[in-house]
């Protein structure tokens, strides 16, 4: 089973460039999430989507936009990359719209460097 | 807002011993608490969930306790093996009444099991 697939795995950008991080899950999950993970900061939620067609801001949404293209896919866009956005980005999905403690399933991340 | 504290110092133990990791939270007692494992270069992987009305949960060599009076969860690995070496994260729902599935993660504690 593929689970949660993220592309690309690595990317280097220059300040001001834009790019889209892709995420797809094959577990028929309703909820999907984007996190960033920085040393000493842990995982921080950027955006999440409770179901197809809905998105909501997380803890650190500034500088990012998201699209829930369909039930499988949830993309994260950096419109004008800044060095502060250098991080490892993780996408996750979970099984129920209303939580109840359903575990989150993570992809293996995109390592993004902004020069 | 809820904050999670995990020991940022690495825990080094000898193979065969029991590893005990701590997760403290500062605000409301959550409806549940989750533990994840993260290996270098990989996304977190769900291990266990414990609900507020459960004192203890076990899965093979893993045991989790949840003390709402102390606002603390302990994660134990018995008969530890070098393959258990990883970073362990605890996670809680983002609000007392959260039913969105959104989680707040601790920074994680790195466990190193020496042969």
JSON list of C-alpha atoms in Angstrom, two decimals:
[
{"chain": "A", "resi": 1, "resn": "UNK", "atom": "CA", "xyz": [0.00, 0.00, 0.00]},
{"chain": "A", "resi": 2, "resn": "UNK", "atom": "CA", "xyz": [1.33, 3.43, -0.93]},
{"chain": "A", "resi": 3, "resn": "UNK", "atom": "CA", "xyz": [-0.43, 5.29, 1.92]},
{"chain": "A", "resi": 4, "resn": "UNK", "atom": "CA", "xyz": [0.50, 8.99, 1.71]},
{"chain": "A", "resi": 5, "resn": "UNK", "atom": "CA", "xyz": [2.75, 10.01, -1.17]},
{"chain": "A", "resi": 6, "resn": "UNK", "atom": "CA", "xyz": [4.53, 13.36, -1.29]},
{"chain": "A", "resi": 7, "resn": "UNK", "atom": "CA", "xyz": [6.36, 14.90, -4.22]},
{"chain": "A", "resi": 8, "resn": "UNK", "atom": "CA", "xyz": [9.00, 16.12, -4.63]},
{"chain": "A", "resi": 9, "resn": "UNK", "atom": "CA", "xyz": [11.23, 14.63, -1.93]},
{"chain": "A", "resi": 10, "resn": "UNK", "atom": "CA", "xyz": [13.80, 17.43, -2.17]},
{"chain": "A", "resi": 11, "resn": "UNK", "atom": "CA", "xyz": [13.71, 20.93, -3.61]},
{"chain": "A", "resi": 12, "resn": "UNK", "atom": "CA", "xyz": [15.94, 23.98, -3.62]},
{"chain": "A", "resi": 13, "resn": "UNK", "atom": "CA", "xyz": [14.39, 27.34, -4.46]},
{"chain": "A", "resi": 14, "resn": "UNK", "atom": "CA", "xyz": [15.58, 30.89, -4.69]},
{"chain": "A", "resi": 15, "resn": "UNK", "atom": "CA", "xyz": [13.91, 33.59, -2.64]},
{"chain": "A", "resi": 16, "resn": "UNK", "atom": "CA", "xyz": [10.79, 34.82, -4.42]},
{"chain": "A", "resi": 17, "resn": "UNK", "atom": "CA", "xyz": [10.21, 31.69, -6.49]},
{"chain": "A", "resi": 18, "resn": "UNK", "atom": "CA", "xyz": [6.97, 29.79, -6.21]},
{"chain": "A", "resi": 19, "resn": "UNK", "atom": "CA", "xyz": [6.26, 26.11, -6.06]},
{"chain": "A", "resi": 20, "resn": "UNK", "atom": "CA", "xyz": [3.58, 23.57, -5.19]},
{"chain": "A", "resi": 21, "resn": "UNK", "atom": "CA", "xyz": [4.10, 20.57, -2.96]},
{"chain": "A", "resi": 22, "resn": "UNK", "atom": "CA", "xyz": [1.92, 17.64, -3.90]},
{"chain": "A", "resi": 23, "resn": "UNK", "atom": "CA", "xyz": [0.29, 15.10, -1.60]},
{"chain": "A", "resi": 24, "resn": "UNK", "atom": "CA", "xyz": [-1.96, 12.15, -2.39]},
{"chain": "A", "resi": 25, "resn": "UNK", "atom": "CA", "xyz": [-3.45, 9.44, -0.19]},
{"chain": "A", "resi": 26, "resn": "UNK", "atom": "CA", "xyz": [-5.02, 6.16, -1.23]},
{"chain": "A", "resi": 27, "resn": "UNK", "atom": "CA", "xyz": [-6.76, 5.28, 2.06]},
{"chain": "A", "resi": 28, "resn": "UNK", "atom": "CA", "xyz": [-10.07, 7.02, 1.30]},
{"chain": "A", "resi": 29, "resn": "UNK", "atom": "CA", "xyz": [-9.50, 9.38, 4.22]},
{"chain": "A", "resi": 30, "resn": "UNK", "atom": "CA", "xyz": [-11.62, 12.50, 4.65]},
{"chain": "A", "resi": 31, "resn": "UNK", "atom": "CA", "xyz": [-9.13, 14.64, 6.58]},
{"chain": "A", "resi": 32, "resn": "UNK", "atom": "CA", "xyz": [-5.76, 15.81, 5.31]},
{"chain": "A", "resi": 33, "resn": "UNK", "atom": "CA", "xyz": [-3.09, 18.01, 6.89]},
{"chain": "A", "resi": 34, "resn": "UNK", "atom": "CA", "xyz": [0.07, 19.94, 6.04]},
{"chain": "A", "resi": 35, "resn": "UNK", "atom": "CA", "xyz": [2.78, 20.37, 8.67]},
{"chain": "A", "resi": 36, "resn": "UNK", "atom": "CA", "xyz": [6.24, 21.82, 8.78]},
{"chain": "A", "resi": 37, "resn": "UNK", "atom": "CA", "xyz": [8.94, 20.43, 11.03]},
{"chain": "A", "resi": 38, "resn": "UNK", "atom": "CA", "xyz": [11.86, 22.56, 12.15]},
{"chain": "A", "resi": 39, "resn": "UNK", "atom": "CA", "xyz": [14.65, 21.70, 14.62]},
{"chain": "A", "resi": 40, "resn": "UNK", "atom": "CA", "xyz": [13.55, 22.47, 18.16]},
{"chain": "A", "resi": 41, "resn": "UNK", "atom": "CA", "xyz": [10.03, 23.41, 17.05]},
{"chain": "A", "resi": 42, "resn": "UNK", "atom": "CA", "xyz": [8.37, 20.08, 16.46]},
{"chain": "A", "resi": 43, "resn": "UNK", "atom": "CA", "xyz": [5.57, 19.58, 13.95]},
{"chain": "A", "resi": 44, "resn": "UNK", "atom": "CA", "xyz": [3.42, 22.65, 13.36]},
{"chain": "A", "resi": 45, "resn": "UNK", "atom": "CA", "xyz": [0.15, 22.59, 11.47]},
{"chain": "A", "resi": 46, "resn": "UNK", "atom": "CA", "xyz": [0.02, 24.87, 8.43]},
{"chain": "A", "resi": 47, "resn": "UNK", "atom": "CA", "xyz": [-3.40, 24.01, 6.97]},
{"chain": "A", "resi": 48, "resn": "UNK", "atom": "CA", "xyz": [-5.86, 21.22, 7.18]},
{"chain": "A", "resi": 49, "resn": "UNK", "atom": "CA", "xyz": [-8.85, 19.97, 5.22]},
{"chain": "A", "resi": 50, "resn": "UNK", "atom": "CA", "xyz": [-11.70, 18.17, 6.96]},
{"chain": "A", "resi": 51, "resn": "UNK", "atom": "CA", "xyz": [-13.22, 17.00, 3.69]},
{"chain": "A", "resi": 52, "resn": "UNK", "atom": "CA", "xyz": [-13.14, 17.58, -0.04]},
{"chain": "A", "resi": 53, "resn": "UNK", "atom": "CA", "xyz": [-13.84, 21.22, -0.78]},
{"chain": "A", "resi": 54, "resn": "UNK", "atom": "CA", "xyz": [-13.02, 22.56, 2.68]},
{"chain": "A", "resi": 55, "resn": "UNK", "atom": "CA", "xyz": [-9.79, 23.97, 4.07]},
{"chain": "A", "resi": 56, "resn": "UNK", "atom": "CA", "xyz": [-8.87, 25.79, 7.26]},
{"chain": "A", "resi": 57, "resn": "UNK", "atom": "CA", "xyz": [-5.84, 27.54, 8.68]},
{"chain": "A", "resi": 58, "resn": "UNK", "atom": "CA", "xyz": [-3.62, 25.92, 11.24]},
{"chain": "A", "resi": 59, "resn": "UNK", "atom": "CA", "xyz": [-1.00, 27.41, 13.53]},
{"chain": "A", "resi": 60, "resn": "UNK", "atom": "CA", "xyz": [1.39, 28.84, 10.89]},
{"chain": "A", "resi": 61, "resn": "UNK", "atom": "CA", "xyz": [-0.53, 29.55, 7.64]},
{"chain": "A", "resi": 62, "resn": "UNK", "atom": "CA", "xyz": [1.15, 32.81, 6.57]},
{"chain": "A", "resi": 63, "resn": "UNK", "atom": "CA", "xyz": [2.93, 32.56, 3.24]},
{"chain": "A", "resi": 64, "resn": "UNK", "atom": "CA", "xyz": [1.09, 29.40, 2.18]},
{"chain": "A", "resi": 65, "resn": "UNK", "atom": "CA", "xyz": [-2.03, 28.44, 0.26]},
{"chain": "A", "resi": 66, "resn": "UNK", "atom": "CA", "xyz": [-3.67, 25.06, -0.13]},
{"chain": "A", "resi": 67, "resn": "UNK", "atom": "CA", "xyz": [-6.01, 23.29, -2.50]},
{"chain": "A", "resi": 68, "resn": "UNK", "atom": "CA", "xyz": [-8.06, 20.20, -1.77]},
{"chain": "A", "resi": 69, "resn": "UNK", "atom": "CA", "xyz": [-8.33, 19.10, -5.36]},
{"chain": "A", "resi": 70, "resn": "UNK", "atom": "CA", "xyz": [-10.40, 15.98, -4.61]},
{"chain": "A", "resi": 71, "resn": "UNK", "atom": "CA", "xyz": [-10.66, 13.45, -1.82]},
{"chain": "A", "resi": 72, "resn": "UNK", "atom": "CA", "xyz": [-7.21, 12.01, -2.61]},
{"chain": "A", "resi": 73, "resn": "UNK", "atom": "CA", "xyz": [-5.11, 15.12, -3.20]},
{"chain": "A", "resi": 74, "resn": "UNK", "atom": "CA", "xyz": [-4.14, 18.08, -1.04]},
{"chain": "A", "resi": 75, "resn": "UNK", "atom": "CA", "xyz": [-1.50, 20.50, -2.35]},
{"chain": "A", "resi": 76, "resn": "UNK", "atom": "CA", "xyz": [0.49, 23.22, -0.58]},
{"chain": "A", "resi": 77, "resn": "UNK", "atom": "CA", "xyz": [1.66, 26.27, -2.50]},
{"chain": "A", "resi": 78, "resn": "UNK", "atom": "CA", "xyz": [4.37, 28.77, -1.66]},
{"chain": "A", "resi": 79, "resn": "UNK", "atom": "CA", "xyz": [3.64, 31.86, -3.75]},
{"chain": "A", "resi": 80, "resn": "UNK", "atom": "CA", "xyz": [6.85, 33.75, -3.00]},
{"chain": "A", "resi": 81, "resn": "UNK", "atom": "CA", "xyz": [9.34, 31.61, -1.12]},
{"chain": "A", "resi": 82, "resn": "UNK", "atom": "CA", "xyz": [11.31, 33.11, 1.78]},
{"chain": "A", "resi": 83, "resn": "UNK", "atom": "CA", "xyz": [14.35, 31.68, 3.61]},
{"chain": "A", "resi": 84, "resn": "UNK", "atom": "CA", "xyz": [12.17, 31.32, 6.74]},
{"chain": "A", "resi": 85, "resn": "UNK", "atom": "CA", "xyz": [10.19, 28.69, 4.86]},
{"chain": "A", "resi": 86, "resn": "UNK", "atom": "CA", "xyz": [13.19, 26.38, 4.69]},
{"chain": "A", "resi": 87, "resn": "UNK", "atom": "CA", "xyz": [11.89, 23.31, 6.43]},
{"chain": "A", "resi": 88, "resn": "UNK", "atom": "CA", "xyz": [10.72, 19.73, 6.09]},
{"chain": "A", "resi": 89, "resn": "UNK", "atom": "CA", "xyz": [7.09, 19.57, 5.04]},
{"chain": "A", "resi": 90, "resn": "UNK", "atom": "CA", "xyz": [4.87, 16.64, 5.92]},
{"chain": "A", "resi": 91, "resn": "UNK", "atom": "CA", "xyz": [1.45, 15.76, 4.61]},
{"chain": "A", "resi": 92, "resn": "UNK", "atom": "CA", "xyz": [-0.84, 13.52, 6.66]},
{"chain": "A", "resi": 93, "resn": "UNK", "atom": "CA", "xyz": [-4.34, 12.06, 6.44]},
{"chain": "A", "resi": 94, "resn": "UNK", "atom": "CA", "xyz": [-6.78, 10.59, 8.92]},
{"chain": "A", "resi": 95, "resn": "UNK", "atom": "CA", "xyz": [-9.85, 8.48, 8.66]},
{"chain": "A", "resi": 96, "resn": "UNK", "atom": "CA", "xyz": [-12.79, 10.42, 10.07]},
{"chain": "A", "resi": 97, "resn": "UNK", "atom": "CA", "xyz": [-14.10, 13.90, 9.63]},
{"chain": "A", "resi": 98, "resn": "UNK", "atom": "CA", "xyz": [-14.81, 14.33, 13.35]},
{"chain": "A", "resi": 99, "resn": "UNK", "atom": "CA", "xyz": [-11.55, 13.13, 14.79]},
{"chain": "A", "resi": 100, "resn": "UNK", "atom": "CA", "xyz": [-12.36, 10.90, 17.75]},
{"chain": "A", "resi": 101, "resn": "UNK", "atom": "CA", "xyz": [-8.68, 10.20, 17.99]},
{"chain": "A", "resi": 102, "resn": "UNK", "atom": "CA", "xyz": [-8.15, 8.63, 14.60]},
{"chain": "A", "resi": 103, "resn": "UNK", "atom": "CA", "xyz": [-4.42, 8.25, 13.94]},
{"chain": "A", "resi": 104, "resn": "UNK", "atom": "CA", "xyz": [-2.76, 10.38, 11.33]},
{"chain": "A", "resi": 105, "resn": "UNK", "atom": "CA", "xyz": [-0.82, 8.70, 8.53]},
{"chain": "A", "resi": 106, "resn": "UNK", "atom": "CA", "xyz": [2.18, 10.64, 7.28]},
{"chain": "A", "resi": 107, "resn": "UNK", "atom": "CA", "xyz": [4.14, 10.82, 4.08]},
{"chain": "A", "resi": 108, "resn": "UNK", "atom": "CA", "xyz": [7.92, 10.85, 4.16]},
{"chain": "A", "resi": 109, "resn": "UNK", "atom": "CA", "xyz": [8.21, 14.59, 3.67]},
{"chain": "A", "resi": 110, "resn": "UNK", "atom": "CA", "xyz": [9.55, 17.18, 1.27]},
{"chain": "A", "resi": 111, "resn": "UNK", "atom": "CA", "xyz": [12.87, 18.75, 2.24]},
{"chain": "A", "resi": 112, "resn": "UNK", "atom": "CA", "xyz": [12.73, 22.33, 1.03]},
{"chain": "A", "resi": 113, "resn": "UNK", "atom": "CA", "xyz": [15.62, 24.80, 1.06]},
{"chain": "A", "resi": 114, "resn": "UNK", "atom": "CA", "xyz": [15.14, 28.45, 0.17]},
{"chain": "A", "resi": 115, "resn": "UNK", "atom": "CA", "xyz": [18.33, 30.32, -0.71]},
{"chain": "B", "resi": 1, "resn": "UNK", "atom": "CA", "xyz": [-3.31, 27.41, 24.72]},
{"chain": "B", "resi": 2, "resn": "UNK", "atom": "CA", "xyz": [-2.19, 23.86, 25.16]},
{"chain": "B", "resi": 3, "resn": "UNK", "atom": "CA", "xyz": [1.54, 23.22, 25.34]},
{"chain": "B", "resi": 4, "resn": "UNK", "atom": "CA", "xyz": [3.33, 19.90, 25.33]},
{"chain": "B", "resi": 5, "resn": "UNK", "atom": "CA", "xyz": [6.66, 19.28, 27.01]},
{"chain": "B", "resi": 6, "resn": "UNK", "atom": "CA", "xyz": [8.85, 16.35, 26.12]},
{"chain": "B", "resi": 7, "resn": "UNK", "atom": "CA", "xyz": [12.42, 15.95, 27.28]},
{"chain": "B", "resi": 8, "resn": "UNK", "atom": "CA", "xyz": [14.54, 17.42, 24.51]},
{"chain": "B", "resi": 9, "resn": "UNK", "atom": "CA", "xyz": [17.64, 15.62, 25.76]},
{"chain": "B", "resi": 10, "resn": "UNK", "atom": "CA", "xyz": [18.29, 12.25, 24.20]},
{"chain": "B", "resi": 11, "resn": "UNK", "atom": "CA", "xyz": [17.66, 9.19, 26.31]},
{"chain": "B", "resi": 12, "resn": "UNK", "atom": "CA", "xyz": [20.45, 6.63, 26.14]},
{"chain": "B", "resi": 13, "resn": "UNK", "atom": "CA", "xyz": [19.84, 3.17, 27.56]},
{"chain": "B", "resi": 14, "resn": "UNK", "atom": "CA", "xyz": [21.32, -0.30, 27.36]},
{"chain": "B", "resi": 15, "resn": "UNK", "atom": "CA", "xyz": [19.69, -3.04, 25.32]},
{"chain": "B", "resi": 16, "resn": "UNK", "atom": "CA", "xyz": [17.27, -5.10, 27.37]},
{"chain": "B", "resi": 17, "resn": "UNK", "atom": "CA", "xyz": [16.39, -2.29, 29.77]},
{"chain": "B", "resi": 18, "resn": "UNK", "atom": "CA", "xyz": [13.07, -0.46, 29.95]},
{"chain": "B", "resi": 19, "resn": "UNK", "atom": "CA", "xyz": [12.93, 2.96, 28.34]},
{"chain": "B", "resi": 20, "resn": "UNK", "atom": "CA", "xyz": [10.53, 5.49, 29.85]},
{"chain": "B", "resi": 21, "resn": "UNK", "atom": "CA", "xyz": [9.65, 8.68, 28.00]},
{"chain": "B", "resi": 22, "resn": "UNK", "atom": "CA", "xyz": [7.57, 11.51, 29.45]},
{"chain": "B", "resi": 23, "resn": "UNK", "atom": "CA", "xyz": [4.96, 13.78, 27.91]},
{"chain": "B", "resi": 24, "resn": "UNK", "atom": "CA", "xyz": [3.61, 16.63, 30.03]},
{"chain": "B", "resi": 25, "resn": "UNK", "atom": "CA", "xyz": [0.86, 19.01, 28.98]},
{"chain": "B", "resi": 26, "resn": "UNK", "atom": "CA", "xyz": [0.04, 22.32, 30.53]},
{"chain": "B", "resi": 27, "resn": "UNK", "atom": "CA", "xyz": [-3.61, 23.14, 30.06]},
{"chain": "B", "resi": 28, "resn": "UNK", "atom": "CA", "xyz": [-6.84, 21.19, 29.69]},
{"chain": "B", "resi": 29, "resn": "UNK", "atom": "CA", "xyz": [-6.84, 17.41, 29.92]},
{"chain": "B", "resi": 30, "resn": "UNK", "atom": "CA", "xyz": [-7.46, 16.07, 26.43]},
{"chain": "B", "resi": 31, "resn": "UNK", "atom": "CA", "xyz": [-9.97, 13.44, 25.42]},
{"chain": "B", "resi": 32, "resn": "UNK", "atom": "CA", "xyz": [-7.09, 11.29, 24.19]},
{"chain": "B", "resi": 33, "resn": "UNK", "atom": "CA", "xyz": [-3.36, 11.28, 23.65]},
{"chain": "B", "resi": 34, "resn": "UNK", "atom": "CA", "xyz": [-1.36, 9.64, 20.89]},
{"chain": "B", "resi": 35, "resn": "UNK", "atom": "CA", "xyz": [2.24, 8.46, 20.57]},
{"chain": "B", "resi": 36, "resn": "UNK", "atom": "CA", "xyz": [4.19, 8.36, 17.31]},
{"chain": "B", "resi": 37, "resn": "UNK", "atom": "CA", "xyz": [7.61, 7.10, 16.28]},
{"chain": "B", "resi": 38, "resn": "UNK", "atom": "CA", "xyz": [9.78, 8.98, 13.79]},
{"chain": "B", "resi": 39, "resn": "UNK", "atom": "CA", "xyz": [12.91, 7.60, 12.17]},
{"chain": "B", "resi": 40, "resn": "UNK", "atom": "CA", "xyz": [15.49, 9.93, 10.55]},
{"chain": "B", "resi": 41, "resn": "UNK", "atom": "CA", "xyz": [14.35, 11.07, 7.13]},
{"chain": "B", "resi": 42, "resn": "UNK", "atom": "CA", "xyz": [10.88, 9.56, 7.53]},
{"chain": "B", "resi": 43, "resn": "UNK", "atom": "CA", "xyz": [7.45, 10.73, 8.56]},
{"chain": "B", "resi": 44, "resn": "UNK", "atom": "CA", "xyz": [5.98, 9.92, 11.98]},
{"chain": "B", "resi": 45, "resn": "UNK", "atom": "CA", "xyz": [4.27, 6.56, 12.39]},
{"chain": "B", "resi": 46, "resn": "UNK", "atom": "CA", "xyz": [1.34, 6.09, 14.79]},
{"chain": "B", "resi": 47, "resn": "UNK", "atom": "CA", "xyz": [1.97, 3.70, 17.68]},
{"chain": "B", "resi": 48, "resn": "UNK", "atom": "CA", "xyz": [-0.71, 3.98, 20.36]},
{"chain": "B", "resi": 49, "resn": "UNK", "atom": "CA", "xyz": [-3.72, 6.00, 21.44]},
{"chain": "B", "resi": 50, "resn": "UNK", "atom": "CA", "xyz": [-4.95, 6.25, 25.03]},
{"chain": "B", "resi": 51, "resn": "UNK", "atom": "CA", "xyz": [-8.24, 7.88, 26.02]},
{"chain": "B", "resi": 52, "resn": "UNK", "atom": "CA", "xyz": [-8.83, 10.00, 29.11]},
{"chain": "B", "resi": 53, "resn": "UNK", "atom": "CA", "xyz": [-10.82, 7.25, 30.83]},
{"chain": "B", "resi": 54, "resn": "UNK", "atom": "CA", "xyz": [-8.01, 4.72, 30.33]},
{"chain": "B", "resi": 55, "resn": "UNK", "atom": "CA", "xyz": [-5.19, 4.55, 32.82]},
{"chain": "B", "resi": 56, "resn": "UNK", "atom": "CA", "xyz": [-3.00, 2.24, 30.78]},
{"chain": "B", "resi": 57, "resn": "UNK", "atom": "CA", "xyz": [-2.73, 0.78, 27.29]},
{"chain": "B", "resi": 58, "resn": "UNK", "atom": "CA", "xyz": [-0.42, -1.96, 26.08]},
{"chain": "B", "resi": 59, "resn": "UNK", "atom": "CA", "xyz": [0.74, -3.19, 22.69]},
{"chain": "B", "resi": 60, "resn": "UNK", "atom": "CA", "xyz": [3.41, -5.87, 22.61]},
{"chain": "B", "resi": 61, "resn": "UNK", "atom": "CA", "xyz": [6.47, -4.34, 24.35]},
{"chain": "B", "resi": 62, "resn": "UNK", "atom": "CA", "xyz": [4.90, -0.88, 24.52]},
{"chain": "B", "resi": 63, "resn": "UNK", "atom": "CA", "xyz": [2.92, 0.52, 27.43]},
{"chain": "B", "resi": 64, "resn": "UNK", "atom": "CA", "xyz": [1.36, 3.97, 27.75]},
{"chain": "B", "resi": 65, "resn": "UNK", "atom": "CA", "xyz": [-0.11, 5.51, 30.89]},
{"chain": "B", "resi": 66, "resn": "UNK", "atom": "CA", "xyz": [-2.26, 8.61, 31.18]},
{"chain": "B", "resi": 67, "resn": "UNK", "atom": "CA", "xyz": [-2.55, 10.55, 34.44]},
{"chain": "B", "resi": 68, "resn": "UNK", "atom": "CA", "xyz": [-4.95, 13.48, 34.09]},
{"chain": "B", "resi": 69, "resn": "UNK", "atom": "CA", "xyz": [-4.18, 14.63, 37.64]},
{"chain": "B", "resi": 70, "resn": "UNK", "atom": "CA", "xyz": [-0.49, 15.01, 36.88]},
{"chain": "B", "resi": 71, "resn": "UNK", "atom": "CA", "xyz": [-1.23, 16.10, 33.29]},
{"chain": "B", "resi": 72, "resn": "UNK", "atom": "CA", "xyz": [1.24, 13.51, 32.13]},
{"chain": "B", "resi": 73, "resn": "UNK", "atom": "CA", "xyz": [1.63, 10.47, 29.91]},
{"chain": "B", "resi": 74, "resn": "UNK", "atom": "CA", "xyz": [4.44, 7.97, 30.22]},
{"chain": "B", "resi": 75, "resn": "UNK", "atom": "CA", "xyz": [5.58, 5.80, 27.32]},
{"chain": "B", "resi": 76, "resn": "UNK", "atom": "CA", "xyz": [7.45, 2.63, 28.19]},
{"chain": "B", "resi": 77, "resn": "UNK", "atom": "CA", "xyz": [9.36, 0.23, 25.95]},
{"chain": "B", "resi": 78, "resn": "UNK", "atom": "CA", "xyz": [10.28, -2.95, 27.77]},
{"chain": "B", "resi": 79, "resn": "UNK", "atom": "CA", "xyz": [13.17, -5.21, 26.77]},
{"chain": "B", "resi": 80, "resn": "UNK", "atom": "CA", "xyz": [14.43, -2.44, 24.50]},
{"chain": "B", "resi": 81, "resn": "UNK", "atom": "CA", "xyz": [16.36, -3.25, 21.34]},
{"chain": "B", "resi": 82, "resn": "UNK", "atom": "CA", "xyz": [18.68, -1.17, 19.14]},
{"chain": "B", "resi": 83, "resn": "UNK", "atom": "CA", "xyz": [15.88, -1.18, 16.54]},
{"chain": "B", "resi": 84, "resn": "UNK", "atom": "CA", "xyz": [13.79, 0.85, 18.98]},
{"chain": "B", "resi": 85, "resn": "UNK", "atom": "CA", "xyz": [16.20, 3.78, 18.53]},
{"chain": "B", "resi": 86, "resn": "UNK", "atom": "CA", "xyz": [14.15, 6.64, 17.11]},
{"chain": "B", "resi": 87, "resn": "UNK", "atom": "CA", "xyz": [12.43, 9.87, 18.10]},
{"chain": "B", "resi": 88, "resn": "UNK", "atom": "CA", "xyz": [9.11, 9.47, 19.89]},
{"chain": "B", "resi": 89, "resn": "UNK", "atom": "CA", "xyz": [6.44, 12.17, 19.68]},
{"chain": "B", "resi": 90, "resn": "UNK", "atom": "CA", "xyz": [3.34, 12.63, 21.76]},
{"chain": "B", "resi": 91, "resn": "UNK", "atom": "CA", "xyz": [0.31, 14.43, 20.37]},
{"chain": "B", "resi": 92, "resn": "UNK", "atom": "CA", "xyz": [-2.95, 15.83, 21.76]},
{"chain": "B", "resi": 93, "resn": "UNK", "atom": "CA", "xyz": [-6.08, 17.30, 20.17]},
{"chain": "B", "resi": 94, "resn": "UNK", "atom": "CA", "xyz": [-5.78, 21.04, 19.69]},
{"chain": "B", "resi": 95, "resn": "UNK", "atom": "CA", "xyz": [-8.66, 21.98, 21.98]},
{"chain": "B", "resi": 96, "resn": "UNK", "atom": "CA", "xyz": [-10.68, 20.54, 24.81]},
{"chain": "B", "resi": 97, "resn": "UNK", "atom": "CA", "xyz": [-13.69, 19.95, 22.65]},
{"chain": "B", "resi": 98, "resn": "UNK", "atom": "CA", "xyz": [-11.77, 19.24, 19.50]},
{"chain": "B", "resi": 99, "resn": "UNK", "atom": "CA", "xyz": [-13.49, 16.88, 17.15]},
{"chain": "B", "resi": 100, "resn": "UNK", "atom": "CA", "xyz": [-11.63, 17.98, 14.06]},
{"chain": "B", "resi": 101, "resn": "UNK", "atom": "CA", "xyz": [-8.78, 15.51, 14.28]},
{"chain": "B", "resi": 102, "resn": "UNK", "atom": "CA", "xyz": [-6.27, 18.35, 14.49]},
{"chain": "B", "resi": 103, "resn": "UNK", "atom": "CA", "xyz": [-3.33, 17.59, 16.76]},
{"chain": "B", "resi": 104, "resn": "UNK", "atom": "CA", "xyz": [-0.61, 19.49, 18.55]},
{"chain": "B", "resi": 105, "resn": "UNK", "atom": "CA", "xyz": [2.70, 17.61, 18.69]},
{"chain": "B", "resi": 106, "resn": "UNK", "atom": "CA", "xyz": [5.50, 17.66, 21.22]},
{"chain": "B", "resi": 107, "resn": "UNK", "atom": "CA", "xyz": [9.06, 18.20, 20.03]},
{"chain": "B", "resi": 108, "resn": "UNK", "atom": "CA", "xyz": [9.86, 14.55, 20.64]},
{"chain": "B", "resi": 109, "resn": "UNK", "atom": "CA", "xyz": [12.44, 12.67, 22.64]},
{"chain": "B", "resi": 110, "resn": "UNK", "atom": "CA", "xyz": [15.20, 10.77, 20.89]},
{"chain": "B", "resi": 111, "resn": "UNK", "atom": "CA", "xyz": [15.87, 7.31, 22.26]},
{"chain": "B", "resi": 112, "resn": "UNK", "atom": "CA", "xyz": [19.18, 5.59, 21.64]},
{"chain": "B", "resi": 113, "resn": "UNK", "atom": "CA", "xyz": [19.41, 1.91, 22.64]},
{"chain": "B", "resi": 114, "resn": "UNK", "atom": "CA", "xyz": [22.96, 0.64, 22.81]},
{"chain": "B", "resi": 115, "resn": "UNK", "atom": "CA", "xyz": [23.83, -3.03, 22.25]}
]
